[in-house]
Every structure is written in structure tokens, then in C-alpha cells.
mmCIF file of C-alpha atoms in Angstrom:
data_model
loop_
_atom_site.group_PDB
_atom_site.id
_atom_site.type_symbol
_atom_site.label_atom_id
_atom_site.label_comp_id
_atom_site.label_asym_id
_atom_site.label_seq_id
_atom_site.Cartn_x
_atom_site.Cartn_y
_atom_site.Cartn_z
ATOM 1 C CA MET A 1 64.426 27.446 132.991
ATOM 2 C CA THR A 2 63.338 30.926 134.109
ATOM 3 C CA ALA A 3 62.298 33.680 131.789
ATOM 4 C CA GLN A 4 65.386 35.620 132.679
ATOM 5 C CA SER A 5 67.664 32.698 131.620
ATOM 6 C CA LEU A 6 65.711 32.147 128.444
ATOM 7 C CA LEU A 7 66.052 35.699 127.376
ATOM 8 C CA ARG A 8 69.722 35.867 128.232
ATOM 9 C CA ARG A 9 70.365 32.719 126.171
ATOM 10 C CA ALA A 10 68.404 34.166 123.255
ATOM 11 C CA THR A 11 69.843 37.636 123.244
ATOM 12 C CA GLY A 12 72.946 37.719 125.380
ATOM 13 C CA LEU A 13 71.622 40.705 127.239
ATOM 14 C CA SER A 14 71.644 40.900 131.015
ATOM 15 C CA VAL A 15 67.863 41.224 131.587
ATOM 16 C CA SER A 16 66.868 41.719 135.201
ATOM 17 C CA LYS A 17 64.338 39.328 136.770
ATOM 18 C CA SER A 18 61.694 42.036 137.161
ATOM 19 C CA VAL A 19 62.010 43.073 133.509
ATOM 20 C CA ALA A 20 61.784 39.455 132.254
ATOM 21 C CA GLU A 21 58.787 38.681 134.473
ATOM 22 C CA ARG A 22 56.974 41.850 133.393
ATOM 23 C CA ALA A 23 57.478 40.953 129.755
ATOM 24 C CA VAL A 24 56.213 37.412 130.356
ATOM 25 C CA GLY A 25 53.175 38.814 132.108
ATOM 26 C CA GLN A 26 52.397 41.096 129.137
ATOM 27 C CA ARG A 27 52.703 38.265 126.679
ATOM 28 C CA MET A 28 50.607 35.911 128.879
ATOM 29 C CA GLU A 29 47.786 38.471 128.800
ATOM 30 C CA GLN A 30 48.015 38.724 125.025
ATOM 31 C CA THR A 31 48.226 34.990 124.415
ATOM 32 C CA GLY A 32 45.690 33.773 127.032
ATOM 33 C CA PHE A 33 48.077 31.814 129.268
ATOM 34 C CA ALA A 34 47.227 31.828 132.956
ATOM 35 C CA ASP A 35 50.327 30.033 134.194
ATOM 36 C CA SER A 36 53.884 31.348 133.536
ATOM 37 C CA GLU A 37 55.487 27.886 133.607
ATOM 38 C CA ALA A 38 52.991 26.676 130.991
ATOM 39 C CA TYR A 39 53.742 29.747 128.866
ATOM 40 C CA LEU A 40 57.495 29.211 129.011
ATOM 41 C CA GLN A 41 57.198 25.548 128.152
ATOM 42 C CA ALA A 42 55.042 26.389 125.156
ATOM 43 C CA LEU A 43 57.445 29.062 123.752
ATOM 44 C CA THR A 44 57.841 28.887 120.014
ATOM 45 C CA PRO A 45 60.506 30.786 118.061
ATOM 46 C CA ALA A 46 57.882 33.267 116.902
ATOM 47 C CA GLU A 47 56.677 33.852 120.486
ATOM 48 C CA MET A 48 60.247 34.283 121.720
ATOM 49 C CA THR A 49 60.650 36.992 119.141
ATOM 50 C CA GLN A 50 57.563 38.771 120.534
ATOM 51 C CA LEU A 51 58.959 38.407 124.089
ATOM 52 C CA ILE A 52 62.339 39.799 123.079
ATOM 53 C CA GLU A 53 60.669 42.830 121.554
ATOM 54 C CA LEU A 54 59.358 43.763 124.992
ATOM 55 C CA VAL A 55 62.813 43.728 126.639
ATOM 56 C CA VAL A 56 64.850 45.257 123.850
ATOM 57 C CA VAL A 57 64.208 48.978 123.543
ATOM 58 C CA PRO A 58 66.816 50.468 121.216
ATOM 59 C CA GLU A 59 67.440 54.188 121.210
ATOM 60 C CA SER A 60 69.484 56.072 118.744
ATOM 61 C CA TRP A 61 69.642 59.197 116.605
ATOM 62 C CA LEU A 62 71.166 60.329 113.375
ATOM 63 C CA PHE A 63 74.906 61.325 113.523
ATOM 64 C CA ARG A 64 75.351 60.236 117.093
ATOM 65 C CA ASP A 65 79.036 60.509 118.061
ATOM 66 C CA PRO A 66 79.885 62.075 114.717
ATOM 67 C CA GLN A 67 83.688 61.655 114.799
ATOM 68 C CA ALA A 68 83.195 57.932 114.067
ATOM 69 C CA PHE A 69 81.787 58.957 110.707
ATOM 70 C CA TYR A 70 84.719 61.284 110.008
ATOM 71 C CA ALA A 71 87.134 58.452 110.676
ATOM 72 C CA THR A 72 85.223 56.042 108.425
ATOM 73 C CA VAL A 73 84.991 58.498 105.525
ATOM 74 C CA GLU A 74 88.760 59.007 105.764
ATOM 75 C CA LEU A 75 89.316 55.254 105.549
ATOM 76 C CA VAL A 76 86.901 54.765 102.664
ATOM 77 C CA GLN A 77 88.338 57.639 100.668
ATOM 78 C CA GLU A 78 91.916 56.433 101.193
ATOM 79 C CA ARG A 79 91.062 52.881 100.112
ATOM 80 C CA TRP A 80 89.067 53.948 97.161
ATOM 81 C CA ALA A 81 91.962 56.038 95.963
ATOM 82 C CA ARG A 82 93.868 52.759 95.851
ATOM 83 C CA GLY A 83 91.077 51.057 93.935
ATOM 84 C CA ARG A 84 89.647 49.174 96.916
ATOM 85 C CA ALA A 85 85.994 49.141 97.908
ATOM 86 C CA THR A 86 85.075 49.106 101.616
ATOM 87 C CA ARG A 87 82.622 46.765 103.291
ATOM 88 C CA ILE A 88 80.873 48.300 106.340
ATOM 89 C CA LEU A 89 78.889 46.508 109.056
ATOM 90 C CA SER A 90 76.543 48.098 111.592
ATOM 91 C CA ILE A 91 75.562 45.684 114.353
ATOM 92 C CA PRO A 92 73.199 46.223 116.135
ATOM 93 C CA CYS A 93 71.718 48.844 113.877
ATOM 94 C CA ALA A 94 68.569 49.682 115.905
ATOM 95 C CA GLY A 95 66.203 51.607 113.648
ATOM 96 C CA GLY A 96 68.803 52.256 110.965
ATOM 97 C CA GLU A 97 70.032 55.641 112.212
ATOM 98 C CA GLU A 98 73.683 54.608 112.281
ATOM 99 C CA PRO A 99 74.064 53.032 108.821
ATOM 100 C CA TYR A 100 72.008 55.763 107.232
ATOM 101 C CA SER A 101 74.189 58.401 108.896
ATOM 102 C CA MET A 102 77.214 56.633 107.425
ATOM 103 C CA ALA A 103 75.642 56.597 103.940
ATOM 104 C CA MET A 104 74.951 60.354 104.240
ATOM 105 C CA ALA A 105 78.451 61.148 105.427
ATOM 106 C CA LEU A 106 79.994 59.244 102.531
ATOM 107 C CA ARG A 107 77.710 60.999 100.028
ATOM 108 C CA ASP A 108 78.771 64.370 101.462
ATOM 109 C CA GLY A 109 82.429 63.281 101.334
ATOM 110 C CA GLY A 110 82.075 62.716 97.591
ATOM 111 C CA VAL A 111 82.474 58.988 97.806
ATOM 112 C CA PRO A 112 80.853 57.169 94.887
ATOM 113 C CA LYS A 113 78.322 54.447 95.725
ATOM 114 C CA GLN A 114 80.431 51.737 94.158
ATOM 115 C CA ALA A 115 83.203 52.482 96.679
ATOM 116 C CA PHE A 116 81.397 50.962 99.621
ATOM 117 C CA SER A 117 78.619 48.631 100.849
ATOM 118 C CA ILE A 118 76.805 48.761 104.112
ATOM 119 C CA ASP A 119 75.238 45.697 105.920
ATOM 120 C CA ALA A 120 73.135 46.348 109.016
ATOM 121 C CA TYR A 121 71.876 43.734 111.506
ATOM 122 C CA ASP A 122 69.671 43.832 114.576
ATOM 123 C CA LEU A 123 68.173 41.026 116.647
ATOM 124 C CA SER A 124 64.831 42.836 116.663
ATOM 125 C CA PRO A 125 62.608 42.217 113.583
ATOM 126 C CA GLY A 126 60.670 45.348 114.654
ATOM 127 C CA CYS A 127 63.882 47.394 114.388
ATOM 128 C CA ILE A 128 64.678 45.969 110.985
ATOM 129 C CA GLU A 129 61.156 46.808 109.743
ATOM 130 C CA ARG A 130 61.478 50.422 110.964
ATOM 131 C CA ALA A 131 64.962 50.742 109.433
ATOM 132 C CA GLN A 132 63.755 49.528 106.041
ATOM 133 C CA ALA A 133 60.869 51.980 106.157
ATOM 134 C CA GLY A 134 63.415 54.792 106.890
ATOM 135 C CA ILE A 135 60.917 57.062 108.592
ATOM 136 C CA TYR A 136 62.079 59.145 111.555
ATOM 137 C CA GLY A 137 60.527 61.562 113.977
ATOM 138 C CA ARG A 138 61.832 64.508 115.942
ATOM 139 C CA ASN A 139 63.984 62.421 118.352
ATOM 140 C CA ALA A 140 66.167 61.176 115.510
ATOM 141 C CA PHE A 141 67.255 64.725 114.627
ATOM 142 C CA ARG A 142 69.144 65.681 117.845
ATOM 143 C CA ALA A 143 72.221 67.195 116.244
ATOM 144 C CA GLN A 144 72.602 70.973 116.450
ATOM 145 C CA ASP A 145 72.976 71.091 112.691
ATOM 146 C CA VAL A 146 70.169 69.207 110.940
ATOM 147 C CA ALA A 147 70.714 70.672 107.435
ATOM 148 C CA PHE A 148 71.180 67.116 106.170
ATOM 149 C CA ARG A 149 67.458 66.575 106.682
ATOM 150 C CA GLU A 150 66.720 68.986 103.841
ATOM 151 C CA ARG A 151 69.039 67.152 101.493
ATOM 152 C CA TYR A 152 68.330 63.552 102.347
ATOM 153 C CA PHE A 153 64.738 63.325 103.681
ATOM 154 C CA THR A 154 61.272 64.112 102.510
ATOM 155 C CA HIS A 155 58.579 65.402 104.918
ATOM 156 C CA VAL A 156 55.789 62.802 105.083
ATOM 157 C CA ALA A 157 53.596 63.807 108.103
ATOM 158 C CA ASP A 158 53.843 66.229 111.044
ATOM 159 C CA ASP A 159 57.309 65.658 112.503
ATOM 160 C CA ALA A 160 58.002 62.495 110.340
ATOM 161 C CA TYR A 161 60.607 62.423 107.636
ATOM 162 C CA ARG A 162 61.534 59.590 105.255
ATOM 163 C CA ILE A 163 65.052 59.070 103.938
ATOM 164 C CA ILE A 164 65.383 59.276 100.163
ATOM 165 C CA ASP A 165 65.349 56.064 98.193
ATOM 166 C CA THR A 166 68.842 56.359 96.776
ATOM 167 C CA LEU A 167 70.250 56.208 100.317
ATOM 168 C CA ARG A 168 67.873 53.506 101.452
ATOM 169 C CA GLU A 169 69.188 51.382 98.617
ATOM 170 C CA GLN A 170 72.774 51.735 99.900
ATOM 171 C CA VAL A 171 72.037 49.752 103.052
ATOM 172 C CA THR A 172 71.102 46.112 103.297
ATOM 173 C CA PHE A 173 69.143 45.300 106.499
ATOM 174 C CA ARG A 174 68.844 41.848 107.977
ATOM 175 C CA GLN A 175 67.629 40.348 111.285
ATOM 176 C CA GLY A 176 70.489 38.736 113.238
ATOM 177 C CA ASN A 177 72.287 38.314 116.461
ATOM 178 C CA LEU A 178 76.013 39.037 116.810
ATOM 179 C CA LEU A 179 76.410 36.105 119.182
ATOM 180 C CA GLN A 180 75.032 33.721 116.565
ATOM 181 C CA PHE A 181 76.601 35.313 113.462
ATOM 182 C CA ASP A 182 78.015 33.048 110.784
ATOM 183 C CA THR A 183 81.632 34.036 111.327
ATOM 184 C CA ALA A 184 82.951 31.182 109.213
ATOM 185 C CA THR A 185 81.214 32.431 106.068
ATOM 186 C CA TYR A 186 82.003 36.047 106.825
ATOM 187 C CA SER A 187 85.526 35.563 108.148
ATOM 188 C CA ARG A 188 87.523 38.855 107.801
ATOM 189 C CA HIS A 189 84.728 40.087 105.533
ATOM 190 C CA TYR A 190 84.259 43.625 106.769
ATOM 191 C CA ASP A 191 86.748 46.542 106.593
ATOM 192 C CA VAL A 192 84.788 48.659 109.084
ATOM 193 C CA ILE A 193 82.483 47.487 111.838
ATOM 194 C CA PHE A 194 80.281 49.736 113.984
ATOM 195 C CA CYS A 195 79.390 47.985 117.211
ATOM 196 C CA ARG A 196 78.636 50.791 119.690
ATOM 197 C CA ASN A 197 76.955 50.610 123.048
ATOM 198 C CA LEU A 198 76.044 46.938 122.915
ATOM 199 C CA LEU A 199 78.676 45.358 125.135
ATOM 200 C CA ILE A 200 77.682 47.537 128.134
ATOM 201 C CA TYR A 201 74.614 45.298 128.509
ATOM 202 C CA PHE A 202 76.660 42.033 128.496
ATOM 203 C CA ASP A 203 78.326 40.203 131.307
ATOM 204 C CA LYS A 204 82.115 39.444 130.979
ATOM 205 C CA PRO A 205 81.808 35.980 129.375
ATOM 206 C CA THR A 206 79.293 37.262 126.846
ATOM 207 C CA THR A 207 81.429 40.360 126.169
ATOM 208 C CA ARG A 208 84.405 38.092 125.333
ATOM 209 C CA ALA A 209 82.233 36.028 123.052
ATOM 210 C CA ALA A 210 80.958 39.040 121.210
ATOM 211 C CA ILE A 211 84.405 40.552 120.804
ATOM 212 C CA HIS A 212 85.677 37.191 119.495
ATOM 213 C CA ASN A 213 83.007 37.230 116.818
ATOM 214 C CA LEU A 214 83.709 40.820 115.891
ATOM 215 C CA SER A 215 87.369 40.036 115.561
ATOM 216 C CA ALA A 216 86.538 37.117 113.256
ATOM 217 C CA LEU A 217 84.363 39.330 111.084
ATOM 218 C CA LEU A 218 86.811 42.201 110.818
ATOM 219 C CA ALA A 219 89.556 42.300 108.208
ATOM 220 C CA ASP A 220 93.016 42.178 109.632
ATOM 221 C CA ASP A 221 93.660 45.774 108.500
ATOM 222 C CA GLY A 222 90.115 46.898 109.384
ATOM 223 C CA MET A 223 88.766 49.371 111.854
ATOM 224 C CA LEU A 224 86.155 48.881 114.555
ATOM 225 C CA LEU A 225 84.100 51.706 116.058
ATOM 226 C CA ALA A 226 82.934 51.120 119.719
ATOM 227 C CA GLY A 227 81.117 53.055 122.351
ATOM 228 C CA TYR A 228 83.481 55.076 124.501
ATOM 229 C CA ALA A 229 82.643 53.033 127.660
ATOM 230 C CA GLU A 230 83.474 49.816 125.815
ATOM 231 C CA VAL A 231 86.980 50.650 124.644
ATOM 232 C CA PRO A 232 88.619 49.108 127.733
ATOM 233 C CA SER A 233 86.803 45.745 127.126
ATOM 234 C CA PHE A 234 88.090 45.629 123.564
ATOM 235 C CA CYS A 235 91.638 46.517 124.629
ATOM 236 C CA GLN A 236 91.475 43.614 127.107
ATOM 237 C CA ASN A 237 90.455 41.234 124.328
ATOM 238 C CA GLY A 238 92.794 41.661 121.386
ATOM 239 C CA PHE A 239 92.199 45.219 120.158
ATOM 240 C CA ALA A 240 94.243 48.397 120.347
ATOM 241 C CA PRO A 241 93.035 52.028 120.064
ATOM 242 C CA LEU A 242 93.560 54.160 116.929
ATOM 243 C CA GLN A 243 94.321 57.866 117.255
ATOM 244 C CA PHE A 244 91.155 59.263 115.769
ATOM 245 C CA ARG A 245 89.961 61.929 118.205
ATOM 246 C CA GLN A 246 86.639 61.069 119.880
ATOM 247 C CA ALA A 247 85.914 58.365 117.328
ATOM 248 C CA PHE A 248 86.634 55.455 119.729
ATOM 249 C CA ALA A 249 88.224 53.537 116.891
ATOM 250 C CA LEU A 250 90.231 50.377 117.304
ATOM 251 C CA LYS A 251 92.167 47.863 115.307
ATOM 252 C CA LYS A 252 93.256 44.271 115.909
ATOM 253 C CA GLU A 253 96.479 44.058 117.852
ATOM 254 C CA THR A 254 97.809 41.747 115.179
ATOM 255 C CA ALA A 255 96.749 44.071 112.429
ATOM 256 C CA ALA A 256 98.876 45.740 109.752
ATOM 257 C CA PRO A 257 100.989 48.726 110.830
ATOM 258 C CA ALA A 258 98.969 51.588 112.203
ATOM 259 C CA ALA A 259 99.980 53.877 109.414
ATOM 260 C CA ALA A 260 97.839 51.879 107.045
ATOM 261 C CA LEU A 261 94.799 52.818 109.091
ATOM 262 C CA GLN A 262 95.578 56.241 110.413
ATOM 263 C CA VAL A 263 95.486 58.241 107.228
ATOM 264 C CA ALA A 264 95.989 61.973 107.380
ATOM 265 C CA PRO A 265 92.798 64.090 107.439
ATOM 266 C CA LEU A 266 91.680 65.077 103.980
ATOM 267 C CA PRO A 267 90.518 68.550 103.110
ATOM 268 C CA ALA A 268 87.075 67.345 101.972
ATOM 269 C CA LEU A 269 86.332 66.023 105.460
ATOM 270 C CA ARG A 270 86.525 69.468 106.969
ATOM 271 C CA THR A 271 83.431 70.397 104.939
ATOM 272 C CA LEU A 272 81.343 67.272 105.383
ATOM 273 C CA ARG A 273 77.975 68.885 105.584
ATOM 274 C CA SER A 274 76.202 66.016 107.255
ATOM 275 C CA VAL A 275 78.525 65.576 110.187
ATOM 276 C CA PRO A 276 77.994 68.103 112.995
ATOM 277 C CA PRO A 277 80.730 68.993 115.504
ATOM 278 C CA ALA A 278 81.443 66.329 118.136
ATOM 279 C CA PRO A 279 79.795 66.938 121.528
ATOM 280 C CA LYS A 280 81.915 67.492 124.616
ATOM 281 C CA ARG A 281 82.571 64.344 126.657
ATOM 282 C CA THR A 282 82.307 63.895 130.362
ATOM 283 C CA ALA A 283 84.983 61.977 132.241
ATOM 284 C CA ALA A 284 82.747 58.957 132.829
ATOM 285 C CA PRO A 285 79.666 57.573 131.088
ATOM 286 C CA PRO A 286 76.336 58.837 132.450
ATOM 287 C CA SER A 287 74.298 56.410 134.473
ATOM 288 C CA ALA A 288 71.270 55.091 132.657
ATOM 289 C CA PRO A 289 67.864 55.907 134.081
ATOM 290 C CA ALA A 290 65.664 53.134 135.295
ATOM 291 C CA ALA A 291 63.557 51.777 132.491
ATOM 292 C CA PRO A 292 60.902 49.024 132.032
ATOM 293 C CA ALA A 293 63.131 47.226 129.578
ATOM 294 C CA ALA A 294 66.759 46.394 128.897
ATOM 295 C CA GLN A 295 67.749 49.388 126.781
ATOM 296 C CA ARG A 296 70.392 49.006 124.062
ATOM 297 C CA THR A 297 71.210 52.602 123.475
ATOM 298 C CA ARG A 298 72.526 52.912 119.923
#
């Protein structure tokens, strides 16, 4: 089996032949193999993890596509008012920017910590390690309004900031792959799922498999947040859009009536300090620049 096929089987990502071969070459140099076929035949799970790290280059920043956080805070507030806690999943979570943004938005919305839980998964152990450390540089703070940095981060070195412990404790990070998720154990477990800008790197069969797993994990009256280029794929596979402006929110087509999910905007949300105004959207997604790895932009 080729390196390209092995990586696709392990990650689900459509990795190009040149990217796969480049990654194999790098690992061969580091492990002392002179023959690529021998290297591939000797692949252990640990070595596969190292190979995957070379082809998965996640990129994200804090409060990216902020309207998704507005929509989630609305849902959590509404359910907590009815005595119901909300389970939130971020997959893939990259370096933790998305789940930490959610925790900050909920804090600014006055939501008590017992009203929600956040699980965050990524197939990259390196990403999980960085997320657990909670240290971010300049690129993570791309929003026009970064006042949240003063409230929720401590300056540790040069342009590096570490998120405060009370927020780090609100998120549980684990290594995992959506395509291999234990959907039986976690059937309908999550009320909100963030899965944004992952499916754009999958072929159609893998996209269907991923959406099937997400549907199994999502509660019947739950909400899923996607990347804006992915909404059509979800709508072709059992989901319907919710009318949250620029949040790219969806529900199951067989879900409860939309009124249960589309709660009216609450006054507190208009003053959420952590969530900056949503950026303007272009009519079509920008084309990704050529890169030496399969980028999962989160």
C-alpha cells in the first residue's frame, strides 16, 4: 500500500501523493531507513502518529467566525433557564482555540460553569499537547478586539500568553479521530457540536461517513456548527440550516421543531465582551494557498 493510501486510511484526509512522499522522506531520514517500501512495511502505530504530524498542519485563532459563539451562548442560556446543562463537543479542536473561545464567550455571557461541559478532540497528539498547555502567540489573536486577552490570559514571554487555569479546567482534551469515534457509547450525547472546516479536506464517501458519525453523536434537538463552505454537504446528508446569521448552524432534519432551537436573542448577548463583530463574507470561499502539508484550517 502506498504512503498516500495509508495516510488516507488513518486520517480520512485527501493527502496528495507529493505531500505523502515528502513526509515519508522526512521520517526516513530521521529513522534511518534507506528504502521507502521497507519503511512503510515497518510502520508502527507510534511511527504512523509521527508521519501524520507531518501532513496535518492545523491553523486556527481565537474567536474565529464569532457568530457561532453567539448562537451557542443563546442555546446554553436558554437550556440552563430550564434547568438543563449543555454538553459541547469541538472536533477537531486543533490547538484548543475553538473550545477555549467557547468557554470565554460563556463566561462573558454570565453562564455558570455547571451549566455546560466542553470536550475537545483532535487526531494530532501534538495539537492536544499544545491545547492542554494553553499558550498562544500573536497569530491566535487576530480579532480586531482582543480585550479578552487581558481578562483571560497571562503574559508569559514576548508575544506568548497562557489562558487562565479556571478556563483550562473547563475543557477536557483527548486525542481522537471523528471517523473512528465511539458513536455507540456517545450516541446523542452532545447538545452542541463544533465541526468546522474539516469536511473540505474529505472526498465524498469520507464526508458522508463523517456526517453520519456527527449525526449519531448529536442530540436530536441539538445544534451543529459547520464551516460555511460545508453547509451544502450537511444539507445533502440529513441536516437543515438554522436561521442564526453567519453562524452556519444546522440541526437534524428529524429534529424537534425549529422553535426549540432558534431562541430569541437575549440582551446579555449584545454585550458579550469576548465576541468581536463578525467579519464580512465573500460570495465564495477563498482558495487555499499551496502548502507542504494537508492543512486543516480550524
